[in-house]
XYZ file of C-alpha atoms in Angstrom:
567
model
C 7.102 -4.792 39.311
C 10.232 -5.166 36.984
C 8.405 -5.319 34.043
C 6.048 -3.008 34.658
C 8.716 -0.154 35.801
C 10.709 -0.742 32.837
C 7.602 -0.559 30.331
C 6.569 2.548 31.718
C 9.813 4.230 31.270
C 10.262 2.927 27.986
C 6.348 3.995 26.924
C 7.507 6.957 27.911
C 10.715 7.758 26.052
C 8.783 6.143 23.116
C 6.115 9.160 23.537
C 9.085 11.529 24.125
C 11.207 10.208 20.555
C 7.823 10.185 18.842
C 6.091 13.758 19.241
C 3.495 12.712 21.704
C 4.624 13.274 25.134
C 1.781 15.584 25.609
C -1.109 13.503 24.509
C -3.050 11.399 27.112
C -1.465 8.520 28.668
C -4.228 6.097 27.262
C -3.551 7.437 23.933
C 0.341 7.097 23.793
C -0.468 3.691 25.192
C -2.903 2.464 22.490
C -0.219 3.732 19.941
C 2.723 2.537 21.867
C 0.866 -1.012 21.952
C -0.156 -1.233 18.396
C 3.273 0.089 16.964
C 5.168 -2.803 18.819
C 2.360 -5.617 17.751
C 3.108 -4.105 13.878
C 6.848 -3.909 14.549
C 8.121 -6.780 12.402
C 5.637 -5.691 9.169
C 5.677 -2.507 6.639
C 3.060 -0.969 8.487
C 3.445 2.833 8.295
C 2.948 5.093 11.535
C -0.109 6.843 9.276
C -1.676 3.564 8.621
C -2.268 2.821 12.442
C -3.523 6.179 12.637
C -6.469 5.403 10.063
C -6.892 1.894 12.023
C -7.812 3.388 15.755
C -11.304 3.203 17.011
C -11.334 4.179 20.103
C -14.192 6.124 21.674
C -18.105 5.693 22.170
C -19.329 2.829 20.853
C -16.056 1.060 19.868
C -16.850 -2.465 20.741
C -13.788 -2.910 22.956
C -11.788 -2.007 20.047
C -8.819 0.190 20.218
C -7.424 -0.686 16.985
C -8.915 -2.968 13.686
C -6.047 -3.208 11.428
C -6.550 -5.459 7.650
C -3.287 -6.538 5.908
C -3.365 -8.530 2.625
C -0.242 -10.092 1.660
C 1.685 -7.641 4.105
C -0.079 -4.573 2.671
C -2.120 -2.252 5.082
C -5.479 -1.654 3.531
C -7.880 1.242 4.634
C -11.151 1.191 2.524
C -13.013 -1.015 0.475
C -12.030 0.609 -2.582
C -8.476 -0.451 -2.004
C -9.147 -3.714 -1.771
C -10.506 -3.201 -5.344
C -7.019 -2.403 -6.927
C -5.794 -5.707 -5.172
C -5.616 -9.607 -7.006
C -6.982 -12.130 -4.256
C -6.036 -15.251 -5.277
C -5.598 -18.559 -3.150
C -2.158 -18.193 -2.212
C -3.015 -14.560 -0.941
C -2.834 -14.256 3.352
C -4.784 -11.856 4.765
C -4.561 -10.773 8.364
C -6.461 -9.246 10.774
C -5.497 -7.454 14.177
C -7.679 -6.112 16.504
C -6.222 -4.826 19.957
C -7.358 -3.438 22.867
C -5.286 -1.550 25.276
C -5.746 -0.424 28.754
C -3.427 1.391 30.889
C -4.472 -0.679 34.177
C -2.128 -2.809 36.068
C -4.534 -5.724 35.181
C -6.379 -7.731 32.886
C -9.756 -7.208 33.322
C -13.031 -9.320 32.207
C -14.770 -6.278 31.587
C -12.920 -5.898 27.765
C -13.015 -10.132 27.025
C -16.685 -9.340 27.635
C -17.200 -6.815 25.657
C -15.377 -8.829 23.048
C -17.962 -11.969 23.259
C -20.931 -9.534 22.990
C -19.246 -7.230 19.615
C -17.829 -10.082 18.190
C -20.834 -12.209 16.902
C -22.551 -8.684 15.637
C -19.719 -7.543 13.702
C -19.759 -11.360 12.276
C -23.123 -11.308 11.770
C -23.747 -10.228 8.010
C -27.712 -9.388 7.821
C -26.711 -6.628 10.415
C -26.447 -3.999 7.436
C -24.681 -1.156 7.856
C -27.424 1.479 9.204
C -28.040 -1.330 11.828
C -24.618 -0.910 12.765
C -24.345 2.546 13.298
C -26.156 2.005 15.769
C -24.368 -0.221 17.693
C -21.031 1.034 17.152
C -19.473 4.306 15.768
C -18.570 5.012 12.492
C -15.084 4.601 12.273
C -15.264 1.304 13.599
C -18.300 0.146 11.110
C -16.520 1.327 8.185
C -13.755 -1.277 9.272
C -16.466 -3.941 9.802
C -17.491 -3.682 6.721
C -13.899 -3.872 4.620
C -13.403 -6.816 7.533
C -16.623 -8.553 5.846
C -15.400 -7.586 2.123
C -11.948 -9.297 3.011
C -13.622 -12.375 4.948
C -15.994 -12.654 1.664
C -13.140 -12.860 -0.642
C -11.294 -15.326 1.451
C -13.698 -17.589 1.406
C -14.743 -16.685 -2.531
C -10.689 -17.653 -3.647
C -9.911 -20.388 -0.328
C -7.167 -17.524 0.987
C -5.793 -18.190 4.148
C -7.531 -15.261 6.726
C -6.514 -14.869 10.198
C -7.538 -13.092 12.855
C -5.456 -11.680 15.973
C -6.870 -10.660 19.109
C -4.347 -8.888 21.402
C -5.187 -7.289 25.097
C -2.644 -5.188 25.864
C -2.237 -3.904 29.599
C 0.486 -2.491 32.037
C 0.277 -6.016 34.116
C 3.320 -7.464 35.547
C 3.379 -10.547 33.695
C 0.238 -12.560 31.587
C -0.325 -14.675 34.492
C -4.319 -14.779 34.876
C -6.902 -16.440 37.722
C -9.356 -18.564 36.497
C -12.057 -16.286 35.776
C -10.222 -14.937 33.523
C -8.927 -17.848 31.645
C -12.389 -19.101 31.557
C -13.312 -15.884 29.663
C -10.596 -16.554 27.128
C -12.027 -19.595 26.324
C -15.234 -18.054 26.608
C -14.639 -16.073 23.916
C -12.163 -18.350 21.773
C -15.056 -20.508 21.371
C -17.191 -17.782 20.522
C -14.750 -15.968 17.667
C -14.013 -19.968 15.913
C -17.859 -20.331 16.352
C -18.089 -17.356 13.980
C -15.003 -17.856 12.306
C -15.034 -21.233 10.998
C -11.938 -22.719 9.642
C -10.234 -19.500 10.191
C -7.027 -19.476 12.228
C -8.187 -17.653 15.426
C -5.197 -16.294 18.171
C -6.186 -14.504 21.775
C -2.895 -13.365 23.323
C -2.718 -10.989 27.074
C -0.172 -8.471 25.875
C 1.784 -7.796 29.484
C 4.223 -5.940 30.279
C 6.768 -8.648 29.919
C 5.347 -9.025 26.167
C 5.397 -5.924 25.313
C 9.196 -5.131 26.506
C 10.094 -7.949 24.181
C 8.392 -6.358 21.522
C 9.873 -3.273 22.633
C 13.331 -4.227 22.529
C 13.075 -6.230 18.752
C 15.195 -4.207 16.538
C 15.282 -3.931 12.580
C 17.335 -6.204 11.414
C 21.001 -3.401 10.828
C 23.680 -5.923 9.601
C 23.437 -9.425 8.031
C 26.078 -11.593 7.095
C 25.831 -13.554 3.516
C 27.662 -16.613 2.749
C 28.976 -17.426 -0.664
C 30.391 -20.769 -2.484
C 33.552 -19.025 -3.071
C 35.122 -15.914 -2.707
C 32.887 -13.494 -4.640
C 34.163 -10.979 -7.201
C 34.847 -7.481 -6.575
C 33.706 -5.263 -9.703
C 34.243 -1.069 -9.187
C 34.138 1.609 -11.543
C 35.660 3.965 -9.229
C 37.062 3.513 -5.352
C 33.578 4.746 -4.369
C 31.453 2.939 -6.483
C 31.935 -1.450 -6.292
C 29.883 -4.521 -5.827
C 30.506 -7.774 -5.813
C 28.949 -11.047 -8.298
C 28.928 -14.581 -7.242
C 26.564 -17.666 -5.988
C 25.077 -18.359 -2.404
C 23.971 -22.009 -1.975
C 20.165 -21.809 -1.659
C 20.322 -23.192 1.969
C 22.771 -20.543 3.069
C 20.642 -17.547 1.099
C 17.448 -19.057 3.011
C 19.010 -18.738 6.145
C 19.736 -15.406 5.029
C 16.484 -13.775 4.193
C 15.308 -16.176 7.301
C 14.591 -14.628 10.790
C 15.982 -17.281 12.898
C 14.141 -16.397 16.126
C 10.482 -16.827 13.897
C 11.616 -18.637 11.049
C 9.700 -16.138 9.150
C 10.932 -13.796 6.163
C 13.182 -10.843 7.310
C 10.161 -8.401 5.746
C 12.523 -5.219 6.792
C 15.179 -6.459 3.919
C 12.386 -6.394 1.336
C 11.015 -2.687 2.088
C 12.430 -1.092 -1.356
C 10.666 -3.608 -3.681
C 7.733 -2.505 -5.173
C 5.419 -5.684 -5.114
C 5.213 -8.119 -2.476
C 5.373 -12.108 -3.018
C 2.475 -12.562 -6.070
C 1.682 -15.828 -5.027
C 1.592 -19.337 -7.613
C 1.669 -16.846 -10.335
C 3.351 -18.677 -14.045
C 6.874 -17.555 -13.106
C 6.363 -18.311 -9.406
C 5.266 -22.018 -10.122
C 8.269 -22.476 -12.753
C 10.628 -21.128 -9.625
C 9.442 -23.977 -7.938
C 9.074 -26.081 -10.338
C 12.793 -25.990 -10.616
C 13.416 -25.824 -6.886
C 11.386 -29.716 -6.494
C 11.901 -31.378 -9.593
C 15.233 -30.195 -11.007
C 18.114 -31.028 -8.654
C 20.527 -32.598 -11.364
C 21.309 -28.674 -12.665
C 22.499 -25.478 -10.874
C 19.591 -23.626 -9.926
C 21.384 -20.216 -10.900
C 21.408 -21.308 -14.765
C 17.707 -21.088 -14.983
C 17.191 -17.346 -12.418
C 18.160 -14.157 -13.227
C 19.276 -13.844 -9.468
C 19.264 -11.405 -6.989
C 20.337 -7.638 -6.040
C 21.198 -6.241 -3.110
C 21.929 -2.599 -1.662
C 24.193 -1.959 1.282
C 25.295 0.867 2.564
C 28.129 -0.619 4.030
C 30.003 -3.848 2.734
C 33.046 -5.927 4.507
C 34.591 -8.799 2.819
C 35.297 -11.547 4.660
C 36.613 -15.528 3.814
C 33.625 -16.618 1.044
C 31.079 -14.106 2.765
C 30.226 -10.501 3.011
C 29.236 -8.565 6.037
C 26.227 -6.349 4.901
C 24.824 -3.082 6.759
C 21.506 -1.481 6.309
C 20.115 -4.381 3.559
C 17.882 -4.163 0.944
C 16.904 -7.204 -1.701
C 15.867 -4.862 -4.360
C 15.213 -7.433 -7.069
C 14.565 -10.910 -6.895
C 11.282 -10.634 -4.192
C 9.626 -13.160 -6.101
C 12.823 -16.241 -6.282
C 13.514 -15.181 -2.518
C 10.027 -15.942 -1.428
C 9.916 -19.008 -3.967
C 12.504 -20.311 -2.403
C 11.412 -19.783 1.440
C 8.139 -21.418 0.114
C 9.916 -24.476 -1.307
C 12.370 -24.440 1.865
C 11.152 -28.587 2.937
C 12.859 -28.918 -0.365
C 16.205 -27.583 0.158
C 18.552 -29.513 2.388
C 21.902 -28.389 4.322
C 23.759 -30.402 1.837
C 21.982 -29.590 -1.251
C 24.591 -27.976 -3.194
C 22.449 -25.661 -5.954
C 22.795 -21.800 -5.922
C 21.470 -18.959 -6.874
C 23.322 -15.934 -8.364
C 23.589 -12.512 -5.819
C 25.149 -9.064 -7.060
C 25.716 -6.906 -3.837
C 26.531 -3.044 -4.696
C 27.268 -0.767 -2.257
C 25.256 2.494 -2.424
C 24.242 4.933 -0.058
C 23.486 7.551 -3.258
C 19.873 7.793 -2.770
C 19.608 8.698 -6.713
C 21.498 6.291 -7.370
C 19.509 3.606 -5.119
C 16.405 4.892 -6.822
C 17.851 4.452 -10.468
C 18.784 0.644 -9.574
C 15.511 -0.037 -7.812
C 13.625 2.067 -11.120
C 15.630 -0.049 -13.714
C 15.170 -3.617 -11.594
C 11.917 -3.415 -11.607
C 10.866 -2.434 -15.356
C 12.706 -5.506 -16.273
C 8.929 -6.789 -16.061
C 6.277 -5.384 -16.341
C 4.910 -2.995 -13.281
C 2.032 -0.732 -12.955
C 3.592 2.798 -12.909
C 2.418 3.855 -10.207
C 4.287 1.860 -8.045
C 7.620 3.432 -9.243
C 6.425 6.945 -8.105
C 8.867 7.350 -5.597
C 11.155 7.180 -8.210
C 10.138 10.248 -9.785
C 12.392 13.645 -9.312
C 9.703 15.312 -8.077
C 9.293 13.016 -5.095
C 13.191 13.685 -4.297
C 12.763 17.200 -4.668
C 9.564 17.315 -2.001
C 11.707 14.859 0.362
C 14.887 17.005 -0.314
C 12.548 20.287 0.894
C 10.259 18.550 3.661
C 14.253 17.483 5.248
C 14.912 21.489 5.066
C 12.465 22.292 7.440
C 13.264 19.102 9.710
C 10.206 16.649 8.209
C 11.051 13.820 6.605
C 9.170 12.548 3.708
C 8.646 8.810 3.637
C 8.627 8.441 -0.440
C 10.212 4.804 -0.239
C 7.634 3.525 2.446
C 9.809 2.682 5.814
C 12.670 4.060 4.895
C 12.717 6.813 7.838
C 10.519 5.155 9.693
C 13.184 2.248 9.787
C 16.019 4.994 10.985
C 13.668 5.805 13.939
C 12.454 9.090 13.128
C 9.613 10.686 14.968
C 6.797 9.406 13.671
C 4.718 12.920 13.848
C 7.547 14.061 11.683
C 7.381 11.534 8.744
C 4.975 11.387 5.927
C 4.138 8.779 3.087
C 3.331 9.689 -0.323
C -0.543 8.745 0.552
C -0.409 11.041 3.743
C 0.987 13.885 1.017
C -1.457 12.922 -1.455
C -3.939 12.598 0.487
C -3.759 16.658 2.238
C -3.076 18.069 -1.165
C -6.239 16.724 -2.645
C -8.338 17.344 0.798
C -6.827 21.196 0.856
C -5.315 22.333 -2.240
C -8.273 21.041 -4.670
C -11.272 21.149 -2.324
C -12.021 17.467 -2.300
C -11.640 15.698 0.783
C -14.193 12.960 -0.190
C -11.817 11.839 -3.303
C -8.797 11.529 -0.933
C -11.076 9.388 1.950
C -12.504 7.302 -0.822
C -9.427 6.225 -2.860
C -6.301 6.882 -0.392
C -3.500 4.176 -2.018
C -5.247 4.795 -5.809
C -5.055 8.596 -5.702
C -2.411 8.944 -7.683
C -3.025 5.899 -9.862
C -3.543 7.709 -13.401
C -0.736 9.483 -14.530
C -2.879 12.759 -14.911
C -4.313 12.667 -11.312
C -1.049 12.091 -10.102
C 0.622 14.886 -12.330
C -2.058 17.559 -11.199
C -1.627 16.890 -7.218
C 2.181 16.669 -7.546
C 2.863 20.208 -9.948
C 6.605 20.933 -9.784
C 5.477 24.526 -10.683
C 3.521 24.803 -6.967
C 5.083 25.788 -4.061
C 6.087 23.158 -2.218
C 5.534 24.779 1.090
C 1.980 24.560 0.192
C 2.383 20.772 0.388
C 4.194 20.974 3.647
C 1.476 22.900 5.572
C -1.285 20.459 3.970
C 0.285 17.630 5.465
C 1.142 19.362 8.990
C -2.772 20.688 8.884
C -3.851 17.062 8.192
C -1.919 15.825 11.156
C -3.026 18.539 13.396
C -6.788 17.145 12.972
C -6.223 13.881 14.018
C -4.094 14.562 16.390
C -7.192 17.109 17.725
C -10.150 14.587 17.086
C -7.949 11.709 18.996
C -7.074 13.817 22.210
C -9.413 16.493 22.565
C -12.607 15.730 21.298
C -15.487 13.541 23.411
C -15.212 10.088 23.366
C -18.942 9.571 21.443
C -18.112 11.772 18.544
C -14.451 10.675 17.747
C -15.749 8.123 15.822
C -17.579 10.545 13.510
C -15.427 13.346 13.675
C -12.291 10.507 12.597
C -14.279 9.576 9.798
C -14.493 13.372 8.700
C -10.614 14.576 9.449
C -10.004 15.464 5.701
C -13.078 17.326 5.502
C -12.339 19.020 8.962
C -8.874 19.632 7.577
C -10.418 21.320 4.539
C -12.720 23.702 6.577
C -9.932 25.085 8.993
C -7.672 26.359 5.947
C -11.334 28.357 4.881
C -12.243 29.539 8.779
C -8.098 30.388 9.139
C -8.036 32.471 5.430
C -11.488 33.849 5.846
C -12.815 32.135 2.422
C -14.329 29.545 1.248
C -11.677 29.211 -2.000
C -7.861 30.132 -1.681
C -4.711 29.272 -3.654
C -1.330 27.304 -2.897
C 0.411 30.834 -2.296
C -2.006 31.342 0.345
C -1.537 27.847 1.854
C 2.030 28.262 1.617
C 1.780 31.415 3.687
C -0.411 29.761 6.853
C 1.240 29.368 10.312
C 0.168 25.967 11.433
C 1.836 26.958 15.333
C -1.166 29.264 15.079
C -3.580 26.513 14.469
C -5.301 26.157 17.774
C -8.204 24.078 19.591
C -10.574 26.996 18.854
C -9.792 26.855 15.342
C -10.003 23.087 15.145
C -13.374 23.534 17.108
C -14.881 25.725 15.063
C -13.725 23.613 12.195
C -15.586 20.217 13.498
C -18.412 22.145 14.440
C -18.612 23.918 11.000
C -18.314 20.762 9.022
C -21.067 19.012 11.518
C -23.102 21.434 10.773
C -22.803 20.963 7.020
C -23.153 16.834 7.046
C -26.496 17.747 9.043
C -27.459 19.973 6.462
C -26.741 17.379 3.912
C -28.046 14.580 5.605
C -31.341 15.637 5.638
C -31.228 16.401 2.427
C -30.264 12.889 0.834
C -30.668 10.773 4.166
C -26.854 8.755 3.780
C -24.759 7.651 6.181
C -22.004 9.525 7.465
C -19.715 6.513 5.884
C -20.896 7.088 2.085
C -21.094 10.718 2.900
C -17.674 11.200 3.507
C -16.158 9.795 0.397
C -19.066 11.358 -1.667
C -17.855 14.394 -4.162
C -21.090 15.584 -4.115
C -20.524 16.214 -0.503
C -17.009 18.298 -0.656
C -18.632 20.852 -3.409
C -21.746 20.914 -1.060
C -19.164 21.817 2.633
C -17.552 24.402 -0.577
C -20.616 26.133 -1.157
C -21.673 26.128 2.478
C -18.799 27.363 3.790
């Protein structure tokens, strides 16, 4: 019962370090379980949030998570503002977790019988409604979207099946392993030529998950002894070349032989794929071994916030690559092609930093080296600081470079993206919780959407309690309301969100100042029932009036100046 014990204490302090200690067991367990499976990626603590669907109807489905290329998406309309191409890997994790000692053939049954129907494309989406609830449909249907597009470009999908419970080890009887292969057949059968993976999550698994780390301190090799360049005792980095073995090794996560992902958090794109530069990278790496390789690369940077110098290498703390993404993952795609001896290397400039303004200057002048869509450099923006500077005042930290508190372990109901910010302003502040469910990462995509929900002239208190009110919802809908309506009511949290600020102010129209002024300790489950009940009552009243589905419903404007005028 070693395992077990030692999972259950750890769950535990997880729930206490986290905020949640005093939500149900079964619900710090299904966010205990799919926070360790999504340890090693970007994922943020919001984006599992969006990805539970748990409840009535849920298919024996806790949580349906969609990554392409490492990136969390939510809706279909994301998926819009991303380029699929062949060389793009998408991902799919679905988990179920159960606090029994056990594995049981109860949820790999389920499993064979959902499976199939959420495969099965001339079930339309009214059909499925009424098999499963909405939450979980509007994931089958960006699930079908993404499996579409795979097939559409040849991109590499997979999909993971994890079973998480509080059993001693992953040690099954037969019946059980017969139901894994049951159902193995079943999801390839529907699946074809998609990698498929069924893994019992014990507690043994999940301890190791548990105990996985971010990556704190690296050590980087050079040729030679590289040079030291400061402008001031403070302020000093060093220049020189890393053979390309030694700089895979480094970016290399020797235990999985996979990228170290956490290094990479403060770029702005991910790897693009066999894009012109990309293919020239490799081009060079395969065909060109008579010439350095650093003659024909720009190179890399790296931030540290600590930096030792030792005999041709430097000892690194708290990493970041912040330019040169797209050589490093060249280069750990044309690793077969780079041997211990090969003696090539590529160019590295470490400077030691732990300025944030100044970290956000390098990363902001890095990147529009080439050309970037502006509003990935956001974060970069004063007003961004300013919020995080004011959100750390009153003890909530403001995630503005995605992972970057999440990857000092702060509580995760005290940090907030960008999106989640975004997101509550919109919902609250301008009355339009459809626009921030419909478009959650393209929000602030146009520079005049973006400069009307982040006004340097508004209080940004008024942001604060948006956020906190936001939070409050789903943390309501995912521990207090019935099982058969969470789906619904999770699928309406922005709209819920907008009614309580109306029921707490007593109108149906308000300003920031008043916002500002709200005490969310005072936000209680009669408010937040009164709030779900009110905005039920609306979608009914709208429902019968156009006869959608609660899905298109909820990112319909239409719909937030109808629940305005209602309420």
């Amino acid at each position: 019962m070693a395992n077990q014990i030692l999972l259950d204490a750890c769950a535990t302090q997880f729930a206490n370090d986290n905020g949640f200690s005093h939500i149900p067991e079964s619900e710090r367990f299904e966010y205990f379980c799919a926070l360790q499976l999504t340890k090693q990626s970007e994922t943020t603590f919001s984006e599992i949030e969006d990805a539970i669907t748990d409840g009535g109807n849920d298919g024996g489905i806790d949580c349906f998570l969609i990554l392409v290329n490492d990136q969390c998406i939510t809706t279909k309309e994301d998926l819009q503002e991303i380029k699929i191409t062949s060389s793009s890997s998408m991902r799919v994790l679905i988990v179920q977790s159960k606090t029994t000692p056990s594995f049981k053939e109860a949820t790999l049954n389920t499993w064979i019988t959902s499976w199939p129907l959420i495969c099965d494309l001339s079930k339309d989406t009214p059909t499925l409604l009424k098999i499963f609830n909405s939450s979980l449909v509007e994931k089958i249907e960006l699930f079908r979207a993404i499996w579409i597009e795979a097939i559409k470009k040849h991109a590499l999908l997979s999909v993971d099946f994890r079973y998480c419970t509080r059993a001693e080890t992953n040690e099954v009887n037969s019946v059980i392993k017969a139901k894994i292969d049951q159902f193995n057949a079943v999801a390839e059968g529907t699946l074809k030529g998609c990698p498929i993976s069924v893994e019992l999550m014990s507690s043994a698994e999940l301890m190791q998950l548990y105990q996985l780390q971010p990556i704190q301190s690296l050590e980087l090799l050079f040729e030679m002894d590289p040079a030291s360049i400061s402008l001031t005792k403070e302020k000093y980095g060093y220049v020189g070349v890393v053979r390309l073995k030694n700089y895979l090794d480094f970016i290399s996560d020797s235990s999985t032989g996979k990228v170290r992902e956490s290094i990479f958090e403060a770029n702005i794109r991910h790897f693009l794929g066999e894009v012109d530069v990309n293919k020239k990278i490799s081009e060079t790496i395969n065909a060109d071994k008579e010439n350095d390789f650093w003659w024909f690369n720009n190179g890399i940077t790296i931030i540290a916030e600590k930096v030792s110098q030792l005999p041709k290498a430097l000892h690194l703390e708290n990493v970041k690559v912040i330019n040169g993404l797209q050589t490093s993952f060249t280069i750990y795609e044309n690793r077969k092609s780079i041997s211990e001896s090969d003696p090539r290397t590529v160019l590295v400039k470490v400077v030691k930093s732990t300025d944030k303004a100044v970290v956000d200057k390098i990363i902001n002048a890095s990147n529009f080296q080439n050309p970037v869509q502006p509003v990935l450099l956001r974060a970069t923006d004063a007003i961004q600081r300013d919020i995080e500077d004011f959100c750390l005042t009153k003890n909530y930290f403001y995630d503005r470079r995605k992972g970057f508190y999440k990857n000092q372990g702060k509580p995760a109901n005290r940090v907030f993206t960008i999106q989640d910010m975004a997101q509550a302003i919109r919902s609250i502040l301008f009355f339009d919780p459809a626009t921030a469910r419909r478009n959650p990462t393209t929000i602030i995509k146009s520079d005049a959407s973006y400069q009307t929900i982040f006004d340097p002239k508004k209080p940004f208190g008024s942001y604060l309690t948006s956020v906190l009110i936001v939070q409050k919802v789903r943390e309501h809908i995912s521990t207090a309301i019935a099982s058969d309506l969470r789906g619904l009511a999770r699928n309406l949290t922005f709209h819920v969100a907008r009614a309580v600020v109306s029921i707490m102010l007593g109108k149906a129209t308000y300003s920031h100042q008043e916002v500002e002024g709200l005490d969310v300790e005072k936000l209680d489950s009669e408010i937040l029932n009164k709030a779900l009940e009110t905005v039920l009552f609306i979608l009914d009243k709208y429902q019968k009036e156009t006869g959608d589905n609660v899905i298109n419903i909820a990112k319909a404007q239409k719909f937030s100046e109808f629940l305005t005028a209602n309420l």
